[in-house]
């Protein structure tokens, strides 16, 4: 926790007279346990309101992995929905990619959390949808010359299952547990690979498009202004029973994303506000790119009909074809 001092000597909370448990280097605040929790919940609430993430009649589907981020998100959104007058109840959706013990254990945590909080929970697996788990895909593909690393297979297939699963449950919004660190990392990756269309497309206030909405559910990330370390501390204070390990493929494959994350962590040591700068840079640049780039027409995938940019086939269908060969 480079950006935080956990106190050895007693210090007072900046907001009340209790003992502080954390010092935020980027803001200079000291926070006690109570004020820290309230502050995290306030940030989530304010982010939802500032970026107009929810409408009163939305049916929220929460992408639940069983890790700290998605559990903290589900906990807060459930409270917000229960407080709101006549709101629709939340549904949690888990994708079981089939990643050995890692996914088995995290699904166990996800199930227990939903049972305890009386939240409807749906699980969709790669095995039932495609006939193979991610582990089986990797076993077959890793010796072949066109092997693309586990995350490429996993993310493309999971994204579509989450989208279609959420729509199938009657959802109007899909809430993702991406935190500030995830946003900073993704933005930097997109810059490194000059993915300007993707950055433009991620603009948070882009106009509604019925054609696109027909296929894709609106995604929101209410944790986007909270650093990963703070979600971890919050989840521990709340005593959430989350699954703490990372996916084994993150370590096994030499993916650049992990290196970018390590780079951000090193930068944070010297410049604690760097993740916020990256997020604010993303928000500004995505708006500018969205407003100034020439709007391109998009093709419909000739297999599934989903919008797929300038290609004839979407990435999802191309991958499924490759896997069925
Ligand atoms: S780290 Fe990669 S393989 Fe593991 S769950 Fe995430 S996207 Fe899938
Ligand atoms: Zn306090
Ligand atoms: Zn397709």
mmCIF file of C-alpha atoms and ligand atoms in Angstrom:
data_model
loop_
_atom_site.group_PDB
_atom_site.id
_atom_site.type_symbol
_atom_site.label_atom_id
_atom_site.label_comp_id
_atom_site.label_asym_id
_atom_site.label_seq_id
_atom_site.Cartn_x
_atom_site.Cartn_y
_atom_site.Cartn_z
ATOM 1 C CA UNK A 1 0.000 0.000 0.000
ATOM 2 C CA UNK A 2 2.546 2.557 -1.186
ATOM 3 C CA UNK A 3 0.065 5.376 -1.371
ATOM 4 C CA UNK A 4 -1.055 4.929 2.193
ATOM 5 C CA UNK A 5 0.493 4.977 5.606
ATOM 6 C CA UNK A 6 -0.995 2.584 8.090
ATOM 7 C CA UNK A 7 -0.233 4.379 11.325
ATOM 8 C CA UNK A 8 2.129 3.130 13.968
ATOM 9 C CA UNK A 9 1.771 6.316 16.015
ATOM 10 C CA UNK A 10 -1.717 7.542 16.857
ATOM 11 C CA UNK A 11 -3.058 10.245 14.588
ATOM 12 C CA UNK A 12 -6.427 11.925 14.559
ATOM 13 C CA UNK A 13 -8.936 11.525 11.763
ATOM 14 C CA UNK A 14 -9.201 14.705 9.639
ATOM 15 C CA UNK A 15 -13.010 14.565 9.948
ATOM 16 C CA UNK A 16 -13.629 13.552 13.586
ATOM 17 C CA UNK A 17 -11.505 12.990 16.685
ATOM 18 C CA UNK A 18 -11.169 9.215 16.386
ATOM 19 C CA UNK A 19 -7.906 7.448 15.675
ATOM 20 C CA UNK A 20 -7.065 7.415 11.987
ATOM 21 C CA UNK A 21 -6.318 4.092 10.313
ATOM 22 C CA UNK A 22 -5.146 5.432 6.974
ATOM 23 C CA UNK A 23 -3.345 8.443 5.531
ATOM 24 C CA UNK A 24 -4.103 9.179 1.890
ATOM 25 C CA UNK A 25 -0.976 10.633 0.359
ATOM 26 C CA UNK A 26 -2.809 11.961 -2.702
ATOM 27 C CA UNK A 27 -5.254 14.056 -0.666
ATOM 28 C CA UNK A 28 -3.352 14.554 2.608
ATOM 29 C CA UNK A 29 -6.329 13.232 4.634
ATOM 30 C CA UNK A 30 -6.205 11.001 7.698
ATOM 31 C CA UNK A 31 -9.281 8.818 8.061
ATOM 32 C CA UNK A 32 -10.676 6.676 10.857
ATOM 33 C CA UNK A 33 -12.426 3.424 9.988
ATOM 34 C CA UNK A 34 -15.919 4.936 10.214
ATOM 35 C CA UNK A 35 -15.126 8.039 8.128
ATOM 36 C CA UNK A 36 -13.204 5.960 5.571
ATOM 37 C CA UNK A 37 -16.190 3.646 4.978
ATOM 38 C CA UNK A 38 -18.616 6.561 4.744
ATOM 39 C CA UNK A 39 -16.269 8.327 2.342
ATOM 40 C CA UNK A 40 -15.994 5.292 0.035
ATOM 41 C CA UNK A 41 -19.790 4.958 -0.034
ATOM 42 C CA UNK A 42 -20.144 8.681 -0.731
ATOM 43 C CA UNK A 43 -17.704 8.459 -3.654
ATOM 44 C CA UNK A 44 -19.718 5.579 -5.150
ATOM 45 C CA UNK A 45 -22.970 7.511 -4.743
ATOM 46 C CA UNK A 46 -21.492 10.718 -6.184
ATOM 47 C CA UNK A 47 -19.928 8.883 -9.148
ATOM 48 C CA UNK A 48 -23.305 7.341 -10.032
ATOM 49 C CA UNK A 49 -24.978 10.725 -9.843
ATOM 50 C CA UNK A 50 -22.250 12.824 -11.573
ATOM 51 C CA UNK A 51 -21.967 10.470 -14.550
ATOM 52 C CA UNK A 52 -25.742 9.825 -14.714
ATOM 53 C CA UNK A 53 -25.179 6.101 -14.472
ATOM 54 C CA UNK A 54 -28.659 5.090 -13.325
ATOM 55 C CA UNK A 55 -32.277 5.930 -14.079
ATOM 56 C CA UNK A 56 -35.042 5.218 -11.522
ATOM 57 C CA UNK A 57 -36.594 2.407 -13.561
ATOM 58 C CA UNK A 58 -33.340 0.626 -14.420
ATOM 59 C CA UNK A 59 -32.979 -3.094 -13.841
ATOM 60 C CA UNK A 60 -29.360 -3.404 -12.667
ATOM 61 C CA UNK A 61 -27.392 -6.546 -13.354
ATOM 62 C CA UNK A 62 -24.106 -6.716 -11.442
ATOM 63 C CA UNK A 63 -21.214 -8.681 -12.936
ATOM 64 C CA UNK A 64 -20.153 -10.695 -9.899
ATOM 65 C CA UNK A 65 -16.869 -12.594 -9.885
ATOM 66 C CA UNK A 66 -16.671 -13.167 -6.136
ATOM 67 C CA UNK A 67 -13.590 -10.931 -5.793
ATOM 68 C CA UNK A 68 -13.437 -7.830 -3.576
ATOM 69 C CA UNK A 69 -14.398 -5.271 -6.238
ATOM 70 C CA UNK A 70 -17.563 -6.907 -7.501
ATOM 71 C CA UNK A 71 -18.687 -7.809 -3.972
ATOM 72 C CA UNK A 72 -18.124 -4.236 -2.709
ATOM 73 C CA UNK A 73 -20.027 -2.947 -5.738
ATOM 74 C CA UNK A 74 -22.955 -5.337 -5.327
ATOM 75 C CA UNK A 75 -23.186 -4.546 -1.613
ATOM 76 C CA UNK A 76 -23.462 -0.809 -2.287
ATOM 77 C CA UNK A 77 -25.770 -0.993 -5.302
ATOM 78 C CA UNK A 78 -28.096 -3.305 -3.395
ATOM 79 C CA UNK A 79 -28.350 -0.759 -0.571
ATOM 80 C CA UNK A 80 -28.931 2.085 -3.038
ATOM 81 C CA UNK A 81 -31.667 0.117 -4.859
ATOM 82 C CA UNK A 82 -33.353 -0.994 -1.645
ATOM 83 C CA UNK A 83 -33.504 2.616 -0.462
ATOM 84 C CA UNK A 84 -34.884 3.936 -3.742
ATOM 85 C CA UNK A 85 -38.644 4.102 -3.999
ATOM 86 C CA UNK A 86 -40.155 1.373 -6.206
ATOM 87 C CA UNK A 87 -36.815 0.371 -7.715
ATOM 88 C CA UNK A 88 -36.363 -3.000 -9.382
ATOM 89 C CA UNK A 89 -34.361 -5.564 -7.466
ATOM 90 C CA UNK A 90 -30.775 -6.253 -8.458
ATOM 91 C CA UNK A 91 -29.643 -9.482 -10.106
ATOM 92 C CA UNK A 92 -26.043 -10.743 -9.868
ATOM 93 C CA UNK A 93 -24.551 -12.487 -12.888
ATOM 94 C CA UNK A 94 -21.432 -14.651 -12.729
ATOM 95 C CA UNK A 95 -19.575 -16.084 -15.708
ATOM 96 C CA UNK A 96 -17.862 -19.374 -14.970
ATOM 97 C CA UNK A 97 -15.023 -19.539 -17.504
ATOM 98 C CA UNK A 98 -13.758 -22.799 -16.032
ATOM 99 C CA UNK A 99 -10.420 -21.775 -14.522
ATOM 100 C CA UNK A 100 -9.620 -24.612 -12.127
ATOM 101 C CA UNK A 101 -9.803 -23.942 -8.415
ATOM 102 C CA UNK A 102 -9.619 -20.188 -8.866
ATOM 103 C CA UNK A 103 -13.093 -19.875 -10.376
ATOM 104 C CA UNK A 104 -14.608 -22.686 -8.274
ATOM 105 C CA UNK A 105 -13.633 -20.865 -5.084
ATOM 106 C CA UNK A 106 -14.624 -17.392 -6.234
ATOM 107 C CA UNK A 107 -18.045 -18.692 -7.349
ATOM 108 C CA UNK A 108 -18.515 -20.232 -3.906
ATOM 109 C CA UNK A 109 -17.916 -16.775 -2.364
ATOM 110 C CA UNK A 110 -20.256 -15.139 -4.884
ATOM 111 C CA UNK A 111 -23.035 -17.648 -4.112
ATOM 112 C CA UNK A 112 -22.668 -17.236 -0.353
ATOM 113 C CA UNK A 113 -22.760 -13.450 -0.612
ATOM 114 C CA UNK A 114 -25.973 -13.500 -2.675
ATOM 115 C CA UNK A 115 -27.647 -15.981 -0.320
ATOM 116 C CA UNK A 116 -26.750 -13.888 2.726
ATOM 117 C CA UNK A 117 -28.066 -10.682 1.135
ATOM 118 C CA UNK A 118 -31.059 -12.312 -0.543
ATOM 119 C CA UNK A 119 -29.964 -11.337 -4.067
ATOM 120 C CA UNK A 120 -30.986 -13.347 -7.139
ATOM 121 C CA UNK A 121 -27.901 -14.945 -8.675
ATOM 122 C CA UNK A 122 -27.436 -16.418 -12.137
ATOM 123 C CA UNK A 123 -24.347 -18.346 -13.283
ATOM 124 C CA UNK A 124 -23.536 -18.938 -16.960
ATOM 125 C CA UNK A 125 -20.611 -21.190 -17.829
ATOM 126 C CA UNK A 126 -18.332 -21.513 -20.869
ATOM 127 C CA UNK A 127 -18.849 -25.271 -20.628
ATOM 128 C CA UNK A 128 -22.630 -25.071 -20.988
ATOM 129 C CA UNK A 129 -22.514 -22.365 -23.704
ATOM 130 C CA UNK A 130 -19.562 -23.492 -25.816
ATOM 131 C CA UNK A 131 -18.934 -27.066 -24.724
ATOM 132 C CA UNK A 132 -15.455 -26.348 -23.320
ATOM 133 C CA UNK A 133 -13.905 -24.550 -20.339
ATOM 134 C CA UNK A 134 -11.156 -21.925 -20.624
ATOM 135 C CA UNK A 135 -8.694 -24.449 -19.189
ATOM 136 C CA UNK A 136 -9.625 -26.894 -21.968
ATOM 137 C CA UNK A 137 -9.210 -24.184 -24.629
ATOM 138 C CA UNK A 138 -5.744 -23.330 -23.323
ATOM 139 C CA UNK A 139 -4.718 -26.985 -23.108
ATOM 140 C CA UNK A 140 -5.520 -27.455 -26.785
ATOM 141 C CA UNK A 141 -4.358 -24.082 -28.081
ATOM 142 C CA UNK A 142 -1.169 -23.364 -26.189
ATOM 143 C CA UNK A 143 0.987 -25.612 -28.340
ATOM 144 C CA UNK A 144 -0.353 -24.134 -31.594
ATOM 145 C CA UNK A 145 1.322 -21.266 -33.487
ATOM 146 C CA UNK A 146 -1.794 -19.051 -33.320
ATOM 147 C CA UNK A 147 -2.025 -19.205 -29.491
ATOM 148 C CA UNK A 148 -3.214 -15.802 -28.262
ATOM 149 C CA UNK A 149 -2.820 -16.071 -24.458
ATOM 150 C CA UNK A 150 -5.624 -17.003 -22.104
ATOM 151 C CA UNK A 151 -6.879 -13.452 -21.519
ATOM 152 C CA UNK A 152 -7.649 -12.918 -25.193
ATOM 153 C CA UNK A 153 -9.896 -15.978 -25.385
ATOM 154 C CA UNK A 154 -11.364 -15.373 -21.967
ATOM 155 C CA UNK A 155 -12.169 -11.668 -22.288
ATOM 156 C CA UNK A 156 -13.794 -11.918 -25.728
ATOM 157 C CA UNK A 157 -16.021 -14.842 -24.791
ATOM 158 C CA UNK A 158 -16.870 -13.572 -21.311
ATOM 159 C CA UNK A 159 -17.748 -10.073 -22.563
ATOM 160 C CA UNK A 160 -20.359 -11.507 -24.919
ATOM 161 C CA UNK A 161 -21.806 -13.879 -22.309
ATOM 162 C CA UNK A 162 -22.076 -11.065 -19.778
ATOM 163 C CA UNK A 163 -23.770 -8.793 -22.290
ATOM 164 C CA UNK A 164 -26.224 -11.392 -23.557
ATOM 165 C CA UNK A 165 -26.793 -12.860 -20.096
ATOM 166 C CA UNK A 166 -27.592 -9.413 -18.654
ATOM 167 C CA UNK A 167 -29.983 -8.635 -21.511
ATOM 168 C CA UNK A 168 -31.599 -12.040 -21.140
ATOM 169 C CA UNK A 169 -32.285 -11.274 -17.464
ATOM 170 C CA UNK A 170 -34.164 -8.126 -18.488
ATOM 171 C CA UNK A 171 -31.309 -5.823 -17.462
ATOM 172 C CA UNK A 172 -31.023 -2.247 -18.701
ATOM 173 C CA UNK A 173 -27.658 -1.596 -17.055
ATOM 174 C CA UNK A 174 -24.671 -3.862 -16.434
ATOM 175 C CA UNK A 175 -22.587 -2.725 -13.450
ATOM 176 C CA UNK A 176 -18.914 -3.695 -13.550
ATOM 177 C CA UNK A 177 -16.500 -3.700 -10.604
ATOM 178 C CA UNK A 178 -13.704 -1.830 -12.440
ATOM 179 C CA UNK A 179 -11.850 0.418 -10.021
ATOM 180 C CA UNK A 180 -9.624 3.467 -10.594
ATOM 181 C CA UNK A 181 -6.509 1.308 -11.007
ATOM 182 C CA UNK A 182 -8.244 -0.791 -13.698
ATOM 183 C CA UNK A 183 -9.277 2.380 -15.543
ATOM 184 C CA UNK A 184 -5.753 3.830 -15.409
ATOM 185 C CA UNK A 185 -4.292 0.561 -16.681
ATOM 186 C CA UNK A 186 -6.804 0.151 -19.533
ATOM 187 C CA UNK A 187 -6.387 3.765 -20.651
ATOM 188 C CA UNK A 188 -2.605 3.473 -20.705
ATOM 189 C CA UNK A 189 -2.849 0.209 -22.665
ATOM 190 C CA UNK A 190 -5.124 1.875 -25.222
ATOM 191 C CA UNK A 191 -2.676 4.772 -25.566
ATOM 192 C CA UNK A 192 0.279 2.402 -25.989
ATOM 193 C CA UNK A 193 -1.551 0.550 -28.772
ATOM 194 C CA UNK A 194 -3.049 3.742 -30.273
ATOM 195 C CA UNK A 195 -6.585 2.440 -29.904
ATOM 196 C CA UNK A 196 -8.163 5.823 -30.449
ATOM 197 C CA UNK A 197 -11.503 4.468 -31.664
ATOM 198 C CA UNK A 198 -11.870 2.469 -28.469
ATOM 199 C CA UNK A 199 -11.075 5.519 -26.305
ATOM 200 C CA UNK A 200 -13.603 7.616 -28.295
ATOM 201 C CA UNK A 201 -16.200 4.883 -27.937
ATOM 202 C CA UNK A 202 -15.716 4.781 -24.167
ATOM 203 C CA UNK A 203 -16.903 8.399 -23.774
ATOM 204 C CA UNK A 204 -19.327 8.271 -20.854
ATOM 205 C CA UNK A 205 -21.932 10.705 -22.181
ATOM 206 C CA UNK A 206 -22.254 9.543 -25.769
ATOM 207 C CA UNK A 207 -25.684 9.887 -27.308
ATOM 208 C CA UNK A 208 -28.020 6.877 -27.209
ATOM 209 C CA UNK A 209 -28.082 4.826 -30.382
ATOM 210 C CA UNK A 210 -31.082 2.497 -30.762
ATOM 211 C CA UNK A 211 -29.253 0.207 -33.168
ATOM 212 C CA UNK A 212 -26.334 -0.270 -30.796
ATOM 213 C CA UNK A 213 -28.651 -0.512 -27.767
ATOM 214 C CA UNK A 214 -30.503 -3.329 -29.452
ATOM 215 C CA UNK A 215 -27.354 -5.457 -29.150
ATOM 216 C CA UNK A 216 -25.345 -4.019 -26.266
ATOM 217 C CA UNK A 217 -26.431 -3.234 -22.725
ATOM 218 C CA UNK A 218 -25.223 0.025 -21.125
ATOM 219 C CA UNK A 219 -22.233 -0.594 -18.857
ATOM 220 C CA UNK A 220 -21.436 1.426 -15.754
ATOM 221 C CA UNK A 221 -18.453 1.397 -13.370
ATOM 222 C CA UNK A 222 -19.394 3.111 -10.095
ATOM 223 C CA UNK A 223 -15.993 2.252 -8.487
ATOM 224 C CA UNK A 224 -14.026 4.105 -11.152
ATOM 225 C CA UNK A 225 -12.849 6.849 -8.767
ATOM 226 C CA UNK A 226 -11.600 4.494 -6.035
ATOM 227 C CA UNK A 227 -8.042 3.071 -6.079
ATOM 228 C CA UNK A 228 -7.734 -0.701 -5.795
ATOM 229 C CA UNK A 229 -5.997 -0.524 -2.394
ATOM 230 C CA UNK A 230 -8.951 1.369 -0.930
ATOM 231 C CA UNK A 231 -11.487 -1.191 -2.179
ATOM 232 C CA UNK A 232 -9.315 -3.817 -0.524
ATOM 233 C CA UNK A 233 -9.251 -1.929 2.788
ATOM 234 C CA UNK A 234 -12.992 -1.222 2.583
ATOM 235 C CA UNK A 235 -13.793 -4.903 1.897
ATOM 236 C CA UNK A 236 -11.618 -5.999 4.798
ATOM 237 C CA UNK A 237 -13.200 -3.508 7.214
ATOM 238 C CA UNK A 238 -16.635 -4.691 6.092
ATOM 239 C CA UNK A 239 -15.462 -8.297 6.564
ATOM 240 C CA UNK A 240 -16.711 -9.337 3.145
ATOM 241 C CA UNK A 241 -16.000 -12.954 2.414
ATOM 242 C CA UNK A 242 -14.377 -12.432 -1.001
ATOM 243 C CA UNK A 243 -11.946 -14.647 -2.884
ATOM 244 C CA UNK A 244 -8.518 -12.998 -2.534
ATOM 245 C CA UNK A 245 -6.403 -14.706 -5.211
ATOM 246 C CA UNK A 246 -5.753 -13.499 -8.729
ATOM 247 C CA UNK A 247 -6.424 -15.585 -11.816
ATOM 248 C CA UNK A 248 -3.436 -17.901 -12.441
ATOM 249 C CA UNK A 249 -3.278 -16.943 -16.141
ATOM 250 C CA UNK A 250 -2.419 -13.364 -15.199
ATOM 251 C CA UNK A 251 0.900 -14.592 -13.875
ATOM 252 C CA UNK A 252 1.513 -17.394 -16.373
ATOM 253 C CA UNK A 253 1.150 -15.505 -19.644
ATOM 254 C CA UNK A 254 3.629 -12.705 -20.349
ATOM 255 C CA UNK A 255 0.810 -10.249 -20.912
ATOM 256 C CA UNK A 256 1.722 -6.602 -21.358
ATOM 257 C CA UNK A 257 -1.269 -5.518 -19.239
ATOM 258 C CA UNK A 258 0.397 -6.877 -16.101
ATOM 259 C CA UNK A 259 3.583 -4.946 -16.926
ATOM 260 C CA UNK A 260 1.599 -1.757 -17.432
ATOM 261 C CA UNK A 261 -0.027 -2.288 -14.041
ATOM 262 C CA UNK A 262 3.392 -2.798 -12.412
ATOM 263 C CA UNK A 263 4.597 0.414 -14.090
ATOM 264 C CA UNK A 264 1.635 2.377 -12.673
ATOM 265 C CA UNK A 265 2.350 0.978 -9.192
ATOM 266 C CA UNK A 266 5.968 2.170 -9.412
ATOM 267 C CA UNK A 267 4.879 5.635 -10.609
ATOM 268 C CA UNK A 268 2.401 5.878 -7.713
ATOM 269 C CA UNK A 269 5.300 5.661 -5.254
ATOM 270 C CA UNK A 270 6.629 8.982 -6.555
ATOM 271 C CA UNK A 271 3.456 10.632 -7.736
ATOM 272 C CA UNK A 272 0.455 9.432 -5.694
ATOM 273 C CA UNK A 273 -2.102 11.260 -7.852
ATOM 274 C CA UNK A 274 -1.049 9.526 -11.076
ATOM 275 C CA UNK A 275 -4.088 7.227 -11.371
ATOM 276 C CA UNK A 276 -6.430 10.173 -10.970
ATOM 277 C CA UNK A 277 -4.499 12.027 -13.693
ATOM 278 C CA UNK A 278 -4.896 9.032 -15.988
ATOM 279 C CA UNK A 279 -8.636 8.800 -15.291
ATOM 280 C CA UNK A 280 -9.162 12.541 -15.790
ATOM 281 C CA UNK A 281 -7.032 12.406 -18.951
ATOM 282 C CA UNK A 282 -9.189 9.549 -20.221
ATOM 283 C CA UNK A 283 -12.413 11.455 -19.494
ATOM 284 C CA UNK A 284 -11.196 14.557 -21.363
ATOM 285 C CA UNK A 285 -9.589 12.786 -24.282
ATOM 286 C CA UNK A 286 -12.493 10.383 -24.814
ATOM 287 C CA UNK A 287 -14.838 13.384 -25.036
ATOM 288 C CA UNK A 288 -12.578 15.237 -27.493
ATOM 289 C CA UNK A 289 -12.044 12.169 -29.654
ATOM 290 C CA UNK A 290 -15.713 11.286 -29.579
ATOM 291 C CA UNK A 291 -16.736 14.787 -30.683
ATOM 292 C CA UNK A 292 -14.039 15.371 -33.283
ATOM 293 C CA UNK A 293 -13.384 12.064 -34.940
ATOM 294 C CA UNK A 294 -15.258 11.376 -38.126
ATOM 295 C CA UNK A 295 -18.081 8.993 -37.328
ATOM 296 C CA UNK A 296 -17.495 5.739 -39.147
ATOM 297 C CA UNK A 297 -20.218 3.402 -40.306
ATOM 298 C CA UNK A 298 -20.028 -0.025 -38.819
ATOM 299 C CA UNK A 299 -20.726 -3.392 -40.389
ATOM 300 C CA UNK A 300 -22.972 -6.031 -38.927
ATOM 301 C CA UNK A 301 -21.280 -9.354 -38.272
ATOM 302 C CA UNK A 302 -22.396 -11.768 -40.962
ATOM 303 C CA UNK A 303 -22.740 -14.563 -38.430
ATOM 304 C CA UNK A 304 -24.349 -13.045 -35.340
ATOM 305 C CA UNK A 305 -25.502 -9.646 -36.661
ATOM 306 C CA UNK A 306 -23.791 -7.649 -33.890
ATOM 307 C CA UNK A 307 -22.058 -4.376 -34.854
ATOM 308 C CA UNK A 308 -18.407 -5.136 -35.641
ATOM 309 C CA UNK A 309 -16.609 -2.004 -36.871
ATOM 310 C CA UNK A 310 -15.038 -2.284 -40.297
ATOM 311 C CA UNK A 311 -14.679 -6.077 -40.266
ATOM 312 C CA UNK A 312 -17.094 -8.589 -41.761
ATOM 313 C CA UNK A 313 -17.074 -10.869 -38.749
ATOM 314 C CA UNK A 314 -16.993 -9.874 -35.080
ATOM 315 C CA UNK A 315 -14.102 -10.976 -32.863
ATOM 316 C CA UNK A 316 -16.395 -13.262 -30.887
ATOM 317 C CA UNK A 317 -17.586 -15.218 -33.947
ATOM 318 C CA UNK A 318 -14.058 -15.356 -35.409
ATOM 319 C CA UNK A 319 -12.800 -16.842 -32.162
ATOM 320 C CA UNK A 320 -15.618 -19.390 -31.927
ATOM 321 C CA UNK A 321 -14.909 -20.471 -35.504
ATOM 322 C CA UNK A 322 -11.229 -20.844 -34.726
ATOM 323 C CA UNK A 323 -12.036 -22.933 -31.645
ATOM 324 C CA UNK A 324 -14.405 -25.241 -33.494
ATOM 325 C CA UNK A 325 -11.769 -26.194 -36.081
HETATM 326 S S1 LIG B 1 -6.818 -12.715 -15.969
HETATM 327 FE FE1 LIG B 1 -7.237 -13.234 -18.108
HETATM 328 S S2 LIG B 1 -7.745 -15.423 -18.096
HETATM 329 FE FE2 LIG B 1 -7.905 -14.696 -15.996
HETATM 330 S S3 LIG B 1 -10.072 -14.159 -15.691
HETATM 331 FE FE3 LIG B 1 -8.988 -12.273 -16.330
HETATM 332 S S4 LIG B 1 -9.197 -12.207 -18.569
HETATM 333 FE FE4 LIG B 1 -9.687 -14.319 -17.888
HETATM 334 ZN ZN1 LIG B 2 -13.288 9.970 11.501
HETATM 335 ZN ZN1 LIG B 3 -20.485 -12.196 -34.714
#
